[in-house]
PDB file of C-alpha atoms in Angstrom:
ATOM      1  CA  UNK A 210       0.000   0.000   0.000  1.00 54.00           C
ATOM      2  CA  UNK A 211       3.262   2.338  -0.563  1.00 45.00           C
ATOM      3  CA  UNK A 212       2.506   5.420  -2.713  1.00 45.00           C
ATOM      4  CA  UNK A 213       5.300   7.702  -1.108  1.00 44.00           C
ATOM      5  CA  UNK A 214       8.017   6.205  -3.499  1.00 49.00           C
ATOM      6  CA  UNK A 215      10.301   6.236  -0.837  1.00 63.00           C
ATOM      7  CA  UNK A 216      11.088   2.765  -1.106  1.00 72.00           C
ATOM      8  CA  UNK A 217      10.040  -0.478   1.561  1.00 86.00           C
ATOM      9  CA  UNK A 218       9.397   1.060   5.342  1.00 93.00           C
ATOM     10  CA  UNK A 219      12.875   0.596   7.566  1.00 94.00           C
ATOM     11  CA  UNK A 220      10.704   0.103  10.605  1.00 97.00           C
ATOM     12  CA  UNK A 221       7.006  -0.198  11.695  1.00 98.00           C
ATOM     13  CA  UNK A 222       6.554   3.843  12.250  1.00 98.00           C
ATOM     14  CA  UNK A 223       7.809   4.780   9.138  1.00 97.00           C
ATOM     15  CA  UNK A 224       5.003   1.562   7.564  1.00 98.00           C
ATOM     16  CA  UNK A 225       2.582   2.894   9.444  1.00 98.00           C
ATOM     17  CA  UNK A 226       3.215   6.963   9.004  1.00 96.00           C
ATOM     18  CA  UNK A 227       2.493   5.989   5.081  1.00 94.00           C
ATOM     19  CA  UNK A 228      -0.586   4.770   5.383  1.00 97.00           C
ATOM     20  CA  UNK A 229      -3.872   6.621   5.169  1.00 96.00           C
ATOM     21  CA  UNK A 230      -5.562   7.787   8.452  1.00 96.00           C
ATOM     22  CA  UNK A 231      -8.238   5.593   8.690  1.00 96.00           C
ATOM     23  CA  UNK A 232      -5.587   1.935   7.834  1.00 97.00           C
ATOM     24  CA  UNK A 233      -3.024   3.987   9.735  1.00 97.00           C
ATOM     25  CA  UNK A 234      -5.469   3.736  13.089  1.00 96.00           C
ATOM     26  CA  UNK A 235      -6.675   0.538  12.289  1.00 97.00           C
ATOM     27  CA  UNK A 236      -3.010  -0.980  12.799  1.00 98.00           C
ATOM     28  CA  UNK A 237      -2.149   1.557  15.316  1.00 98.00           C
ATOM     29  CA  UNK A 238      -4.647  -0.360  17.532  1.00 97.00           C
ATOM     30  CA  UNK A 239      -3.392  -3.483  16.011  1.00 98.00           C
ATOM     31  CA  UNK A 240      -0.132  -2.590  17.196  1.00 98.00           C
ATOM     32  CA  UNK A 241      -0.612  -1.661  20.292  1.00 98.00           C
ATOM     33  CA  UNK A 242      -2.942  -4.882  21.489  1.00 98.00           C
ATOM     34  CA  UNK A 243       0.476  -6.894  19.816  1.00 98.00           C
ATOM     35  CA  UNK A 244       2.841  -5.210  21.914  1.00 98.00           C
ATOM     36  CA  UNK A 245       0.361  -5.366  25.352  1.00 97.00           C
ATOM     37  CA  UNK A 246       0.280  -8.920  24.870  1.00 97.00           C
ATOM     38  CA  UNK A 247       3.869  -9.791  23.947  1.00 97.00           C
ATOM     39  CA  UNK A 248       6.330  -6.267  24.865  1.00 97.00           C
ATOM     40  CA  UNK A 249       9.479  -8.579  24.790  1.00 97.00           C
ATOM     41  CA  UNK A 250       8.609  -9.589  21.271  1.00 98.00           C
ATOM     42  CA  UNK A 251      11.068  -8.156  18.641  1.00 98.00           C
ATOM     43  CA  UNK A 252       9.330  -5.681  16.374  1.00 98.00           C
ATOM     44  CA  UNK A 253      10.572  -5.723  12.569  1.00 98.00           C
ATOM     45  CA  UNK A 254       9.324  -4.583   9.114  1.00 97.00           C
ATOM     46  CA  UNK A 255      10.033  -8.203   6.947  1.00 95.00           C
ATOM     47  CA  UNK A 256       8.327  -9.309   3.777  1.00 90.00           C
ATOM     48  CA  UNK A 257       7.324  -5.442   3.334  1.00 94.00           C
ATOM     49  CA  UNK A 258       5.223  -5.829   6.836  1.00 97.00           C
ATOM     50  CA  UNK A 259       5.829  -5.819  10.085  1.00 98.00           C
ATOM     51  CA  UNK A 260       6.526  -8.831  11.775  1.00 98.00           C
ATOM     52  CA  UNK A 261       6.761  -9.384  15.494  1.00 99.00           C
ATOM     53  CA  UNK A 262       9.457 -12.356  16.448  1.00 98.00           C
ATOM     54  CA  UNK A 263       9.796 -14.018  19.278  1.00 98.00           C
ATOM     55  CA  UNK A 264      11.412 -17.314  19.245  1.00 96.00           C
ATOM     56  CA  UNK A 265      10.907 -16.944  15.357  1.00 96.00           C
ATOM     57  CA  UNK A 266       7.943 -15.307  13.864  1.00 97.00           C
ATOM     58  CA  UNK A 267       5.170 -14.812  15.889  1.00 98.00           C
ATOM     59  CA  UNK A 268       2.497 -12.432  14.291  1.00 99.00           C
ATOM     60  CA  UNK A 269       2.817  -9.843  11.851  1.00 98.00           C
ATOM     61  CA  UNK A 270       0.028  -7.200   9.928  1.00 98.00           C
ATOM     62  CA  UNK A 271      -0.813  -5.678   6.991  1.00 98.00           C
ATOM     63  CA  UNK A 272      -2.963  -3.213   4.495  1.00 97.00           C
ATOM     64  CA  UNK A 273      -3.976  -4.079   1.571  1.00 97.00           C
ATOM     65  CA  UNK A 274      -5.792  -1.867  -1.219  1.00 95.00           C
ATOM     66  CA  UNK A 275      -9.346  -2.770   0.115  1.00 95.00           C
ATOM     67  CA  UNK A 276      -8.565  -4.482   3.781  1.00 97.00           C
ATOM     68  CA  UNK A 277      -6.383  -5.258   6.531  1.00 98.00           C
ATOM     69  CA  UNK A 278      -4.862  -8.410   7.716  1.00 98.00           C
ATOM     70  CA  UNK A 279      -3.532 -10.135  10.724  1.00 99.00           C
ATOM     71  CA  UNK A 280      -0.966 -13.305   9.936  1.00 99.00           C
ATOM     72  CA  UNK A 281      -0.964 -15.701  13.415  1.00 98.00           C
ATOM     73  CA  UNK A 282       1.459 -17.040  11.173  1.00 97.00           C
ATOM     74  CA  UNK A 283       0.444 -21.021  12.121  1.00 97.00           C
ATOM     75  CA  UNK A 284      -2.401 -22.732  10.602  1.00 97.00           C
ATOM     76  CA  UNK A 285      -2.859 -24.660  13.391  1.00 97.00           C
ATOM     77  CA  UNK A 286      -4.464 -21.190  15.269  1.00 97.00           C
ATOM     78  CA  UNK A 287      -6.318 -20.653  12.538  1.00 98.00           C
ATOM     79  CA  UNK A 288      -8.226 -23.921  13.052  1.00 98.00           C
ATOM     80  CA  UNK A 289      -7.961 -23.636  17.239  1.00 97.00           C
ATOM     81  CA  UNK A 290      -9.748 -20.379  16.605  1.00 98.00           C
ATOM     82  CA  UNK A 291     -11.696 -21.124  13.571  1.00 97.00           C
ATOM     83  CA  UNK A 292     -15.183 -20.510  15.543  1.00 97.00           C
ATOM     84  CA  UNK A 293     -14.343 -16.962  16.930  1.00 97.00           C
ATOM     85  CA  UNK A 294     -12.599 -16.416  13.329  1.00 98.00           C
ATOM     86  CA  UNK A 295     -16.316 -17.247  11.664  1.00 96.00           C
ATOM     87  CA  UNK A 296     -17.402 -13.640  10.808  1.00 94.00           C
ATOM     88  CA  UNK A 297     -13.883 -12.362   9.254  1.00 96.00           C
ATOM     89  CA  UNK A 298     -12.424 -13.238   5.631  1.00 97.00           C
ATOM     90  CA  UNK A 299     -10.083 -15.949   6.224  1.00 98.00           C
ATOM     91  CA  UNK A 300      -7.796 -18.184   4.307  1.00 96.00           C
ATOM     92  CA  UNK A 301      -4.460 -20.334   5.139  1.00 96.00           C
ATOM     93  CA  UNK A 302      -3.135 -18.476   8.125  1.00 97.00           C
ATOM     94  CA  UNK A 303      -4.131 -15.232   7.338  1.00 98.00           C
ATOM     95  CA  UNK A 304      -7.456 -13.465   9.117  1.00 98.00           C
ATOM     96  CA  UNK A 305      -8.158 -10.428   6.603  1.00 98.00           C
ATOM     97  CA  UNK A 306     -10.727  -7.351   8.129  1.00 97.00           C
ATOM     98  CA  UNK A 307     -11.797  -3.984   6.819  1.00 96.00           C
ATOM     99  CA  UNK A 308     -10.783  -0.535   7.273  1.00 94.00           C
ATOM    100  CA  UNK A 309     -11.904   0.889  10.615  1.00 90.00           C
ATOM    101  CA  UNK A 310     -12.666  -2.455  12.582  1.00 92.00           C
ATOM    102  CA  UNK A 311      -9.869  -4.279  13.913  1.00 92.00           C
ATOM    103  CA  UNK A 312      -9.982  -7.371  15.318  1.00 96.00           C
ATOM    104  CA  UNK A 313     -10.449  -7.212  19.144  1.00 97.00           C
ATOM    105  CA  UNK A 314      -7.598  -6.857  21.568  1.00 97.00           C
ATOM    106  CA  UNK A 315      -8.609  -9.526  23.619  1.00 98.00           C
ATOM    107  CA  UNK A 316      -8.742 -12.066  20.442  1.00 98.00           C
ATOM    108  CA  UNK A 317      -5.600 -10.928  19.092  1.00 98.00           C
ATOM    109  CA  UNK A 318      -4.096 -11.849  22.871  1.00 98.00           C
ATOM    110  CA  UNK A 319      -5.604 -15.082  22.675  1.00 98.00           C
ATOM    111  CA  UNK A 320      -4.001 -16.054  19.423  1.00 98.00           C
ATOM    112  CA  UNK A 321      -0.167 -14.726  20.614  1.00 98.00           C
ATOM    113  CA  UNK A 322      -0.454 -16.560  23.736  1.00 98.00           C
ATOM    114  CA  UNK A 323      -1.163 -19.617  21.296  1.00 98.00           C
ATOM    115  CA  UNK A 324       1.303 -18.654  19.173  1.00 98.00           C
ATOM    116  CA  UNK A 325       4.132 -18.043  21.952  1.00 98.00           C
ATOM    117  CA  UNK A 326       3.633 -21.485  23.445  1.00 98.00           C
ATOM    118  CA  UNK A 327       3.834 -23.280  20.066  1.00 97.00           C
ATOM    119  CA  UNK A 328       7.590 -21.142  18.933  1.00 98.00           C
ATOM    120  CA  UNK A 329       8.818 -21.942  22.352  1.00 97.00           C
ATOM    121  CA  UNK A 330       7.930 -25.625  21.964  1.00 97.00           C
ATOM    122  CA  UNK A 331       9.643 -25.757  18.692  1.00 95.00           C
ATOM    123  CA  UNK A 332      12.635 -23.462  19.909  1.00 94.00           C
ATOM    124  CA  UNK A 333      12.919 -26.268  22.971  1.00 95.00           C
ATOM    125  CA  UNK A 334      12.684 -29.215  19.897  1.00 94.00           C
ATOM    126  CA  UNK A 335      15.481 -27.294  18.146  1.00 91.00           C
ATOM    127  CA  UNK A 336      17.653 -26.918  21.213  1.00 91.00           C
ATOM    128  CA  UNK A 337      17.093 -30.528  22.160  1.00 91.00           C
ATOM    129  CA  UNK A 338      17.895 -31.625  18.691  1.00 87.00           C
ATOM    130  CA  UNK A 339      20.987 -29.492  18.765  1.00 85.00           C
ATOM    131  CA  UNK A 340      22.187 -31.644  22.292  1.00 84.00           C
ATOM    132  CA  UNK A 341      21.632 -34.889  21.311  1.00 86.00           C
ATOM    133  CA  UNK A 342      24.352 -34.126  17.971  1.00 80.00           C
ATOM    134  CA  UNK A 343      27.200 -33.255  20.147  1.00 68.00           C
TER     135      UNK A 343
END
């Protein structure tokens, strides 16, 4: 959703300072219920959106021409949430909603606490694999 011609966002203010005010406060509050529910979380603009990582990539958000979208990033959250995810455009692991209505705070919560526990499982699976090779 660029049109400054400045080239990809360095970080999430500068993604979010090009947006138009209504997408810009739709992520803002996007944002914010990310970083409430995860601060330590590593904030980063990747694949031309931000990303938040923790233990790899957690969540990330972005806007689109005619919506917004949330990426839990894990299809199995998509199906643990699948009936609270019944009214929104969905597809893969990607929950897509328009301008001006975000998805709640509290849901978004929900689906990073998910999302935490399943990175730090596989982080633990990585680290155990890593032991039993030396």
């Amino acid at each position: 959703m660029q049109k400054t011609g400045k080239g990809p966002a360095k970080n999430v203010d500068q993604y979010l300072e090009e947006l138009p005010a209504e997408v810009k406060n739709t992520l803002v509050k996007i944002r914010k219920a990310i970083r409430l529910a995860v601060p330590e979380a590593e904030e980063v603009v990747s694949y031309h959106m931000p990303i938040y990582k923790y233990h790899g990539h957690l969540v990330g958000f972005a806007a689109f021409k005619n919506h917004c979208s949330f990426f839990p990033m894990s299809h199995a959250v998509m199906k643990t949430f699948k009936e609270e995810l019944k009214d929104y455009d969905t597809s893969g692991a990607t929950i897509r909603f328009p301008f001006g209505k975000p998805l709640p705070a509290k849901l978004i919560k929900k689906i990073i606490k998910v999302r935490i526990i399943e990175n730090e499982e596989i982080a633990y699976q990585r680290e155990q694999k890593k032991k039993s090779k030396k």
